[in-house]
């Protein structure tokens, strides 16, 4: 998904291009000492919203950050914080990352893609089992990130990036059905509210895209 923000995932893209992303861990009280231009770290930008920002500069004791916000977010594009405010918005242990040049590395993506196919098929089985049984309101909300986010949130973003308009529309339809079912806030069987045939078709299409990419490697 698009929210995989660690060195392991960044370097899949960077290493074949002669760069690597390096992470360092530091105590919250020392975070300002670890910041260089273009360093990236996680900050609580607003209440309940923590995500990656990029350090730009320090002027007159004020730390300036580029805020990687969502396209239509109301959050500011830049943050200007004092040293104390930077510390207050981080965790007790802070991960600070930066780019370095390195020798290019060839990465074999096939094992990861083959595993991805298996995970999508496993997810479909788990979703069918979950949707086929009555679930309480609490169980429905607890399932959001583990079962449905990969397909109905991150999946939509990825299909949009790939220009898969028809598949994006299918996932958006399923997302709407799912969210409408959650609004009932009572025990329900999701299979009665979602088009499970469309869900199967969408996952089959995603698996097909991955298999097509594997065949091109």
CSV table of N, CA, C and O in Angstrom, one decimal, residues 7-125:
chain,number,residue,atom,x,y,z
A,7,UNK,N,12.5,2.3,5.4
A,7,UNK,CA,13.6,2.1,4.5
A,7,UNK,C,13.5,0.9,3.6
A,7,UNK,O,13.8,0.9,2.4
A,8,UNK,N,13.0,-0.2,4.2
A,8,UNK,CA,12.9,-1.5,3.4
A,8,UNK,C,12.1,-1.2,2.1
A,8,UNK,O,12.4,-1.8,1.0
A,9,UNK,N,11.0,-0.5,2.2
A,9,UNK,CA,10.2,-0.3,1.1
A,9,UNK,C,10.7,0.8,0.2
A,9,UNK,O,10.7,0.7,-1.1
A,10,UNK,N,11.2,1.9,0.7
A,10,UNK,CA,11.7,3.0,-0.1
A,10,UNK,C,12.9,2.5,-1.0
A,10,UNK,O,13.0,2.8,-2.1
A,11,UNK,N,13.7,1.6,-0.4
A,11,UNK,CA,14.9,1.2,-1.1
A,11,UNK,C,14.6,0.2,-2.2
A,11,UNK,O,15.5,0.0,-3.1
A,12,UNK,N,13.4,-0.4,-2.3
A,12,UNK,CA,13.1,-1.2,-3.4
A,12,UNK,C,13.1,-0.3,-4.7
A,12,UNK,O,13.4,-0.7,-5.8
A,13,UNK,N,12.7,1.0,-4.5
A,13,UNK,CA,12.7,1.9,-5.6
A,13,UNK,C,14.0,2.6,-5.8
A,13,UNK,O,14.5,2.8,-6.9
A,14,UNK,N,14.7,2.9,-4.7
A,14,UNK,CA,15.9,3.7,-4.7
A,14,UNK,C,17.1,3.0,-5.1
A,14,UNK,O,17.9,3.5,-5.9
A,15,UNK,N,17.3,1.8,-4.6
A,15,UNK,CA,18.6,1.1,-4.9
A,15,UNK,C,18.9,0.9,-6.3
A,15,UNK,O,20.0,1.1,-6.8
A,16,UNK,N,17.9,0.5,-7.2
A,16,UNK,CA,18.3,0.4,-8.6
A,16,UNK,C,18.6,1.7,-9.3
A,16,UNK,O,19.1,1.7,-10.4
A,17,UNK,N,18.4,2.8,-8.6
A,17,UNK,CA,18.6,4.1,-9.1
A,17,UNK,C,19.9,4.8,-8.5
A,17,UNK,O,20.1,6.0,-8.7
A,18,UNK,N,20.6,4.0,-7.7
A,18,UNK,CA,21.8,4.6,-7.1
A,18,UNK,C,21.7,5.4,-5.9
A,18,UNK,O,22.5,6.2,-5.5
A,19,UNK,N,20.6,5.2,-5.1
A,19,UNK,CA,20.3,5.9,-3.9
A,19,UNK,C,19.8,4.9,-2.8
A,19,UNK,O,19.3,3.8,-3.2
A,20,UNK,N,20.0,5.2,-1.5
A,20,UNK,CA,19.4,4.4,-0.5
A,20,UNK,C,18.9,5.4,0.6
A,20,UNK,O,19.4,6.5,0.8
A,21,UNK,N,17.9,4.9,1.3
A,21,UNK,CA,17.2,5.6,2.4
A,21,UNK,C,17.8,5.0,3.7
A,21,UNK,O,17.6,3.8,3.9
A,22,UNK,N,18.4,5.9,4.5
A,22,UNK,CA,19.0,5.4,5.7
A,22,UNK,C,18.2,6.0,6.9
A,22,UNK,O,17.9,7.2,7.0
A,23,UNK,N,17.9,5.1,7.9
A,23,UNK,CA,17.1,5.5,9.0
A,23,UNK,C,18.0,5.5,10.3
A,23,UNK,O,18.8,4.6,10.5
A,24,UNK,N,17.8,6.5,11.2
A,24,UNK,CA,18.5,6.5,12.5
A,24,UNK,C,17.4,6.7,13.5
A,24,UNK,O,16.5,7.5,13.4
A,25,UNK,N,17.6,6.1,14.7
A,25,UNK,CA,16.7,6.2,15.8
A,25,UNK,C,17.4,7.1,16.9
A,25,UNK,O,18.5,7.0,17.1
A,26,UNK,N,16.6,8.0,17.4
A,26,UNK,CA,17.1,8.9,18.4
A,26,UNK,C,16.1,9.2,19.5
A,26,UNK,O,14.9,9.1,19.2
A,27,UNK,N,16.5,9.6,20.7
A,27,UNK,CA,15.6,10.0,21.7
A,27,UNK,C,14.8,11.3,21.3
A,27,UNK,O,15.4,12.1,20.6
A,28,UNK,N,13.6,11.4,21.8
A,28,UNK,CA,12.8,12.6,21.5
A,28,UNK,C,13.5,13.9,21.9
A,28,UNK,O,13.5,14.8,21.1
A,29,UNK,N,14.3,13.9,23.0
A,29,UNK,CA,14.9,15.1,23.4
A,29,UNK,C,16.0,15.5,22.5
A,29,UNK,O,16.4,16.7,22.5
A,30,UNK,N,16.6,14.6,21.7
A,30,UNK,CA,17.7,14.9,20.8
A,30,UNK,C,17.3,15.1,19.3
A,30,UNK,O,18.2,15.2,18.5
A,31,UNK,N,16.0,15.0,19.0
A,31,UNK,CA,15.6,14.9,17.6
A,31,UNK,C,16.2,16.1,16.8
A,31,UNK,O,16.6,15.9,15.6
A,32,UNK,N,16.2,17.3,17.3
A,32,UNK,CA,16.7,18.4,16.6
A,32,UNK,C,18.2,18.3,16.1
A,32,UNK,O,18.6,18.9,15.1
A,33,UNK,N,18.9,17.5,16.9
A,33,UNK,CA,20.4,17.4,16.6
A,33,UNK,C,20.6,16.4,15.4
A,33,UNK,O,21.6,16.4,14.8
A,34,UNK,N,19.5,15.7,15.1
A,34,UNK,CA,19.6,14.7,14.0
A,34,UNK,C,19.1,15.2,12.7
A,34,UNK,O,19.1,14.5,11.7
A,35,UNK,N,18.6,16.4,12.6
A,35,UNK,CA,18.0,16.9,11.4
A,35,UNK,C,19.0,17.6,10.5
A,35,UNK,O,19.7,18.5,10.9
A,36,UNK,N,19.0,17.1,9.3
A,36,UNK,CA,19.8,17.8,8.2
A,36,UNK,C,18.7,18.1,7.1
A,36,UNK,O,17.6,17.6,7.1
A,37,UNK,N,19.1,19.0,6.2
A,37,UNK,CA,18.2,19.4,5.1
A,37,UNK,C,17.8,18.2,4.4
A,37,UNK,O,18.6,17.3,4.0
A,38,UNK,N,16.5,18.1,4.2
A,38,UNK,CA,15.8,17.0,3.5
A,38,UNK,C,15.6,15.7,4.4
A,38,UNK,O,15.2,14.7,3.9
A,39,UNK,N,15.9,15.8,5.7
A,39,UNK,CA,15.6,14.7,6.6
A,39,UNK,C,14.1,14.5,6.7
A,39,UNK,O,13.4,15.4,6.6
A,40,UNK,N,13.7,13.2,6.8
A,40,UNK,CA,12.3,12.9,7.0
A,40,UNK,C,12.0,12.3,8.3
A,40,UNK,O,12.8,11.5,8.8
A,41,UNK,N,10.9,12.7,8.9
A,41,UNK,CA,10.5,12.1,10.2
A,41,UNK,C,9.0,12.2,10.4
A,41,UNK,O,8.3,12.9,9.6
A,42,UNK,N,8.5,11.5,11.4
A,42,UNK,CA,7.1,11.5,11.6
A,42,UNK,C,6.7,12.5,12.7
A,42,UNK,O,7.3,12.5,13.8
A,43,UNK,N,5.8,13.4,12.4
A,43,UNK,CA,5.3,14.4,13.3
A,43,UNK,C,3.8,14.4,13.4
A,43,UNK,O,3.1,14.0,12.5
A,44,UNK,N,3.3,14.7,14.6
A,44,UNK,CA,1.9,14.9,14.8
A,44,UNK,C,1.5,16.2,14.2
A,44,UNK,O,1.7,17.3,14.9
A,45,UNK,N,1.0,16.2,13.0
A,45,UNK,CA,0.7,17.5,12.3
A,45,UNK,C,-0.6,18.2,12.9
A,45,UNK,O,-0.6,19.4,13.1
A,46,UNK,N,-1.6,17.4,13.2
A,46,UNK,CA,-2.8,17.9,13.9
A,46,UNK,C,-3.3,16.8,14.8
A,46,UNK,O,-2.7,15.7,14.9
A,47,UNK,N,-4.3,17.0,15.6
A,47,UNK,CA,-4.8,16.1,16.5
A,47,UNK,C,-5.2,14.8,15.8
A,47,UNK,O,-6.0,14.7,14.9
A,48,UNK,N,-4.5,13.7,16.3
A,48,UNK,CA,-4.8,12.4,15.7
A,48,UNK,C,-4.3,12.1,14.3
A,48,UNK,O,-4.6,11.1,13.7
A,49,UNK,N,-3.4,13.0,13.8
A,49,UNK,CA,-2.9,12.9,12.5
A,49,UNK,C,-1.3,13.0,12.6
A,49,UNK,O,-0.8,14.1,12.7
A,50,UNK,N,-0.7,11.9,12.4
A,50,UNK,CA,0.8,11.8,12.4
A,50,UNK,C,1.2,11.3,11.1
A,50,UNK,O,0.8,10.2,10.6
A,51,UNK,N,2.1,12.0,10.4
A,51,UNK,CA,2.7,11.4,9.1
A,51,UNK,C,4.0,12.1,8.9
A,51,UNK,O,4.5,12.9,9.6
A,52,UNK,N,4.6,11.6,7.8
A,52,UNK,CA,6.0,12.0,7.4
A,52,UNK,C,6.0,13.5,7.0
A,52,UNK,O,5.2,13.9,6.2
A,53,UNK,N,7.0,14.2,7.5
A,53,UNK,CA,7.3,15.6,7.0
A,53,UNK,C,8.8,15.6,6.7
A,53,UNK,O,9.6,14.8,7.1
A,54,UNK,N,9.2,16.6,5.9
A,54,UNK,CA,10.6,16.8,5.4
A,54,UNK,C,11.1,18.1,6.0
A,54,UNK,O,10.5,19.1,5.8
A,55,UNK,N,12.3,18.0,6.7
A,55,UNK,CA,12.9,19.2,7.2
A,55,UNK,C,13.6,20.0,6.1
A,55,UNK,O,14.3,19.5,5.3
A,56,UNK,N,13.2,21.3,6.1
A,56,UNK,CA,13.8,22.2,5.1
A,56,UNK,C,14.9,23.1,5.6
A,56,UNK,O,16.0,23.2,4.9
A,57,UNK,N,14.7,23.7,6.7
A,57,UNK,CA,15.7,24.7,7.2
A,57,UNK,C,15.4,25.1,8.6
A,57,UNK,O,14.3,24.9,9.1
A,58,UNK,N,16.3,25.8,9.2
A,58,UNK,CA,16.1,26.4,10.5
A,58,UNK,C,16.6,27.8,10.4
A,58,UNK,O,17.7,28.1,10.0
A,59,UNK,N,15.6,28.7,10.8
A,59,UNK,CA,15.9,30.2,10.7
A,59,UNK,C,15.5,30.8,12.0
A,59,UNK,O,14.3,30.7,12.4
A,60,UNK,N,16.4,31.5,12.6
A,60,UNK,CA,16.1,32.2,13.9
A,60,UNK,C,15.4,31.3,14.9
A,60,UNK,O,14.4,31.7,15.6
A,61,UNK,N,15.9,30.1,15.0
A,61,UNK,CA,15.3,29.2,16.0
A,61,UNK,C,14.1,28.5,15.6
A,61,UNK,O,13.5,27.7,16.4
A,62,UNK,N,13.6,28.7,14.4
A,62,UNK,CA,12.3,28.2,13.9
A,62,UNK,C,12.6,27.1,12.9
A,62,UNK,O,13.3,27.3,11.9
A,63,UNK,N,12.1,25.9,13.1
A,63,UNK,CA,12.3,24.7,12.2
A,63,UNK,C,11.2,24.7,11.2
A,63,UNK,O,10.0,24.7,11.5
A,64,UNK,N,11.6,24.6,9.9
A,64,UNK,CA,10.6,24.6,8.8
A,64,UNK,C,10.5,23.2,8.2
A,64,UNK,O,11.6,22.6,7.9
A,65,UNK,N,9.3,22.8,8.0
A,65,UNK,CA,9.1,21.4,7.4
A,65,UNK,C,8.1,21.5,6.2
A,65,UNK,O,7.2,22.3,6.2
A,66,UNK,N,8.4,20.7,5.2
A,66,UNK,CA,7.4,20.5,4.2
A,66,UNK,C,6.4,19.4,4.6
A,66,UNK,O,6.9,18.3,5.0
A,67,UNK,N,5.2,19.7,4.6
A,67,UNK,CA,4.1,18.7,5.1
A,67,UNK,C,3.6,17.9,3.9
A,67,UNK,O,2.9,18.5,3.0
A,68,UNK,N,3.9,16.6,3.8
A,68,UNK,CA,3.4,15.8,2.7
A,68,UNK,C,1.9,15.5,3.0
A,68,UNK,O,1.5,14.4,3.3
A,69,UNK,N,1.1,16.4,2.7
A,69,UNK,CA,-0.4,16.3,3.0
A,69,UNK,C,-1.1,15.6,1.8
A,69,UNK,O,-0.6,15.6,0.7
A,70,UNK,N,-2.3,15.1,2.1
A,70,UNK,CA,-3.2,14.6,1.1
A,70,UNK,C,-3.5,15.8,0.2
A,70,UNK,O,-3.5,17.0,0.6
A,71,UNK,N,-3.9,15.5,-1.1
A,71,UNK,CA,-4.1,16.5,-2.1
A,71,UNK,C,-5.2,17.5,-1.7
A,71,UNK,O,-5.0,18.7,-1.9
A,72,UNK,N,-6.3,17.1,-1.1
A,72,UNK,CA,-7.3,18.0,-0.7
A,72,UNK,C,-7.4,18.3,0.8
A,72,UNK,O,-8.4,18.7,1.3
A,73,UNK,N,-6.3,18.0,1.5
A,73,UNK,CA,-6.3,18.3,2.9
A,73,UNK,C,-6.3,19.8,3.2
A,73,UNK,O,-5.8,20.6,2.5
A,74,UNK,N,-6.8,20.1,4.4
A,74,UNK,CA,-6.9,21.5,4.9
A,74,UNK,C,-5.6,21.8,5.7
A,74,UNK,O,-5.5,22.9,6.2
A,75,UNK,N,-4.7,20.8,5.9
A,75,UNK,CA,-3.5,21.0,6.7
A,75,UNK,C,-2.6,22.0,5.9
A,75,UNK,O,-2.6,22.1,4.7
A,76,UNK,N,-1.8,22.7,6.6
A,76,UNK,CA,-0.8,23.6,5.9
A,76,UNK,C,0.2,22.9,5.1
A,76,UNK,O,0.6,21.8,5.5
A,77,UNK,N,0.7,23.5,4.0
A,77,UNK,CA,1.7,22.9,3.2
A,77,UNK,C,3.1,22.9,3.9
A,77,UNK,O,3.9,22.0,3.7
A,78,UNK,N,3.3,23.9,4.8
A,78,UNK,CA,4.5,24.0,5.5
A,78,UNK,C,4.2,24.2,7.0
A,78,UNK,O,3.2,24.8,7.4
A,79,UNK,N,5.1,23.7,7.8
A,79,UNK,CA,5.0,23.8,9.2
A,79,UNK,C,6.2,24.6,9.7
A,79,UNK,O,7.4,24.4,9.3
A,80,UNK,N,6.0,25.6,10.7
A,80,UNK,CA,7.1,26.3,11.3
A,80,UNK,C,6.9,26.1,12.8
A,80,UNK,O,6.0,26.5,13.4
A,81,UNK,N,7.9,25.4,13.4
A,81,UNK,CA,7.8,25.0,14.8
A,81,UNK,C,9.1,25.4,15.6
A,81,UNK,O,10.2,25.4,15.0
A,82,UNK,N,8.9,25.7,16.8
A,82,UNK,CA,10.1,25.9,17.7
A,82,UNK,C,10.7,24.5,18.0
A,82,UNK,O,10.1,23.4,17.8
A,83,UNK,N,11.8,24.5,18.7
A,83,UNK,CA,12.5,23.2,19.0
A,83,UNK,C,11.6,22.4,20.0
A,83,UNK,O,11.4,21.2,19.9
A,84,UNK,N,11.0,23.1,21.0
A,84,UNK,CA,10.1,22.4,21.9
A,84,UNK,C,8.9,21.9,21.2
A,84,UNK,O,8.4,20.8,21.5
A,85,UNK,N,8.3,22.6,20.2
A,85,UNK,CA,7.2,22.1,19.5
A,85,UNK,C,7.5,20.9,18.7
A,85,UNK,O,6.7,19.9,18.6
A,86,UNK,N,8.7,20.8,18.1
A,86,UNK,CA,9.1,19.7,17.4
A,86,UNK,C,9.2,18.4,18.3
A,86,UNK,O,8.7,17.4,17.9
A,87,UNK,N,9.7,18.6,19.5
A,87,UNK,CA,9.8,17.5,20.4
A,87,UNK,C,8.5,17.1,20.9
A,87,UNK,O,8.2,15.9,21.0
A,88,UNK,N,7.6,18.0,21.1
A,88,UNK,CA,6.2,17.7,21.6
A,88,UNK,C,5.4,16.9,20.6
A,88,UNK,O,4.5,16.1,20.9
A,89,UNK,N,5.8,17.0,19.3
A,89,UNK,CA,5.0,16.4,18.3
A,89,UNK,C,5.6,15.0,17.8
A,89,UNK,O,5.1,14.4,16.8
A,90,UNK,N,6.6,14.6,18.5
A,90,UNK,CA,7.2,13.3,18.1
A,90,UNK,C,7.0,12.3,19.2
A,90,UNK,O,6.6,12.6,20.3
A,91,UNK,N,7.4,11.0,18.9
A,91,UNK,CA,7.3,10.0,19.9
A,91,UNK,C,8.5,10.0,20.8
A,91,UNK,O,9.5,10.7,20.5
A,92,UNK,N,8.5,9.1,21.8
A,92,UNK,CA,9.7,9.0,22.7
A,92,UNK,C,11.0,8.6,21.9
A,92,UNK,O,12.1,9.1,22.2
A,93,UNK,N,10.8,7.7,21.0
A,93,UNK,CA,11.9,7.4,20.1
A,93,UNK,C,11.5,7.8,18.7
A,93,UNK,O,10.5,7.5,18.2
A,94,UNK,N,12.4,8.6,18.0
A,94,UNK,CA,12.1,9.2,16.7
A,94,UNK,C,13.0,8.5,15.7
A,94,UNK,O,14.2,8.3,15.8
A,95,UNK,N,12.3,8.2,14.5
A,95,UNK,CA,13.1,7.6,13.4
A,95,UNK,C,13.3,8.8,12.4
A,95,UNK,O,12.3,9.4,11.9
A,96,UNK,N,14.5,9.1,12.1
A,96,UNK,CA,14.9,10.2,11.2
A,96,UNK,C,15.6,9.5,10.0
A,96,UNK,O,16.5,8.8,10.2
A,97,UNK,N,15.2,9.9,8.8
A,97,UNK,CA,15.8,9.2,7.6
A,97,UNK,C,16.3,10.3,6.6
A,97,UNK,O,15.9,11.4,6.6
A,98,UNK,N,17.2,9.8,5.8
A,98,UNK,CA,17.8,10.7,4.8
A,98,UNK,C,18.3,9.9,3.6
A,98,UNK,O,18.5,8.6,3.7
A,99,UNK,N,18.5,10.5,2.5
A,99,UNK,CA,19.0,9.8,1.3
A,99,UNK,C,20.5,9.9,1.2
A,99,UNK,O,21.1,10.9,1.6
A,100,UNK,N,21.1,8.8,0.7
A,100,UNK,CA,22.5,8.8,0.4
A,100,UNK,C,22.7,8.2,-1.0
A,100,UNK,O,22.0,7.3,-1.4
A,101,UNK,N,23.8,8.6,-1.7
A,101,UNK,CA,24.1,8.0,-3.0
A,101,UNK,C,24.8,6.7,-2.7
A,101,UNK,O,25.5,6.5,-1.7
A,102,UNK,N,24.7,5.7,-3.6
A,102,UNK,CA,25.3,4.4,-3.4
A,102,UNK,C,25.4,3.7,-4.8
A,102,UNK,O,25.0,4.2,-5.8
A,103,UNK,N,26.1,2.6,-4.8
A,103,UNK,CA,26.1,1.8,-6.0
A,103,UNK,C,24.8,1.2,-6.3
A,103,UNK,O,24.0,0.8,-5.4
A,104,UNK,N,24.4,1.2,-7.6
A,104,UNK,CA,23.1,0.6,-8.0
A,104,UNK,C,23.1,-0.8,-7.7
A,104,UNK,O,24.1,-1.6,-7.8
A,105,UNK,N,21.9,-1.3,-7.3
A,105,UNK,CA,21.7,-2.7,-7.0
A,105,UNK,C,20.5,-3.2,-7.8
A,105,UNK,O,19.5,-2.5,-7.9
A,106,UNK,N,20.7,-4.4,-8.3
A,106,UNK,CA,19.6,-5.0,-9.1
A,106,UNK,C,18.7,-5.8,-8.1
A,106,UNK,O,19.2,-6.6,-7.3
A,107,UNK,N,17.4,-5.6,-8.0
A,107,UNK,CA,16.5,-6.2,-7.1
A,107,UNK,C,15.6,-7.2,-7.8
A,107,UNK,O,15.0,-6.8,-8.9
A,108,UNK,N,15.5,-8.4,-7.3
A,108,UNK,CA,14.6,-9.4,-7.9
A,108,UNK,C,13.2,-9.2,-7.3
A,108,UNK,O,13.0,-9.6,-6.1
A,109,UNK,N,12.3,-8.6,-8.0
A,109,UNK,CA,10.9,-8.4,-7.4
A,109,UNK,C,10.0,-9.6,-7.5
A,109,UNK,O,8.9,-9.6,-6.9
A,110,UNK,N,10.4,-10.6,-8.3
A,110,UNK,CA,9.5,-11.8,-8.5
A,110,UNK,C,9.0,-12.4,-7.1
A,110,UNK,O,7.8,-12.6,-7.0
A,111,UNK,N,9.9,-12.7,-6.2
A,111,UNK,CA,9.5,-13.3,-4.9
A,111,UNK,C,8.4,-12.5,-4.2
A,111,UNK,O,7.4,-13.0,-3.7
A,112,UNK,N,8.6,-11.2,-4.2
A,112,UNK,CA,7.7,-10.3,-3.5
A,112,UNK,C,6.3,-10.3,-4.2
A,112,UNK,O,5.2,-10.3,-3.6
A,113,UNK,N,6.3,-10.3,-5.6
A,113,UNK,CA,5.1,-10.3,-6.3
A,113,UNK,C,4.4,-11.6,-6.2
A,113,UNK,O,3.1,-11.6,-6.1
A,114,UNK,N,5.1,-12.7,-6.2
A,114,UNK,CA,4.5,-14.0,-6.0
A,114,UNK,C,3.8,-14.1,-4.6
A,114,UNK,O,2.7,-14.6,-4.5
A,115,UNK,N,4.5,-13.6,-3.6
A,115,UNK,CA,3.9,-13.5,-2.3
A,115,UNK,C,2.7,-12.6,-2.3
A,115,UNK,O,1.7,-13.0,-1.6
A,116,UNK,N,2.7,-11.5,-3.0
A,116,UNK,CA,1.6,-10.6,-3.0
A,116,UNK,C,0.4,-11.3,-3.6
A,116,UNK,O,-0.8,-11.2,-3.1
A,117,UNK,N,0.5,-12.1,-4.6
A,117,UNK,CA,-0.6,-12.9,-5.2
A,117,UNK,C,-1.2,-13.8,-4.1
A,117,UNK,O,-2.4,-13.9,-4.0
A,118,UNK,N,-0.3,-14.5,-3.4
A,118,UNK,CA,-0.8,-15.4,-2.3
A,118,UNK,C,-1.6,-14.6,-1.3
A,118,UNK,O,-2.6,-15.1,-0.8
A,119,UNK,N,-1.1,-13.5,-0.9
A,119,UNK,CA,-1.7,-12.7,0.1
A,119,UNK,C,-3.1,-12.1,-0.3
A,119,UNK,O,-4.0,-12.1,0.5
A,120,UNK,N,-3.2,-11.8,-1.6
A,120,UNK,CA,-4.5,-11.3,-2.1
A,120,UNK,C,-5.5,-12.4,-2.1
A,120,UNK,O,-6.7,-12.2,-1.7
A,121,UNK,N,-5.1,-13.6,-2.4
A,121,UNK,CA,-6.0,-14.8,-2.4
A,121,UNK,C,-6.4,-15.1,-1.0
A,121,UNK,O,-7.6,-15.5,-0.7
A,122,UNK,N,-5.4,-15.0,-0.1
A,122,UNK,CA,-5.7,-15.3,1.3
A,122,UNK,C,-6.7,-14.2,1.9
A,122,UNK,O,-7.6,-14.6,2.6
A,123,UNK,N,-6.5,-13.0,1.5
A,123,UNK,CA,-7.4,-11.9,2.0
A,123,UNK,C,-8.8,-12.1,1.5
A,123,UNK,O,-9.8,-11.9,2.2
A,124,UNK,N,-8.9,-12.6,0.2
A,124,UNK,CA,-10.3,-12.8,-0.3
A,124,UNK,C,-11.0,-13.9,0.5
A,124,UNK,O,-12.2,-13.7,0.9
A,125,UNK,N,-10.3,-15.0,0.9
A,125,UNK,CA,-10.9,-16.0,1.7
A,125,UNK,C,-11.3,-15.5,3.0
A,125,UNK,O,-12.4,-15.8,3.5
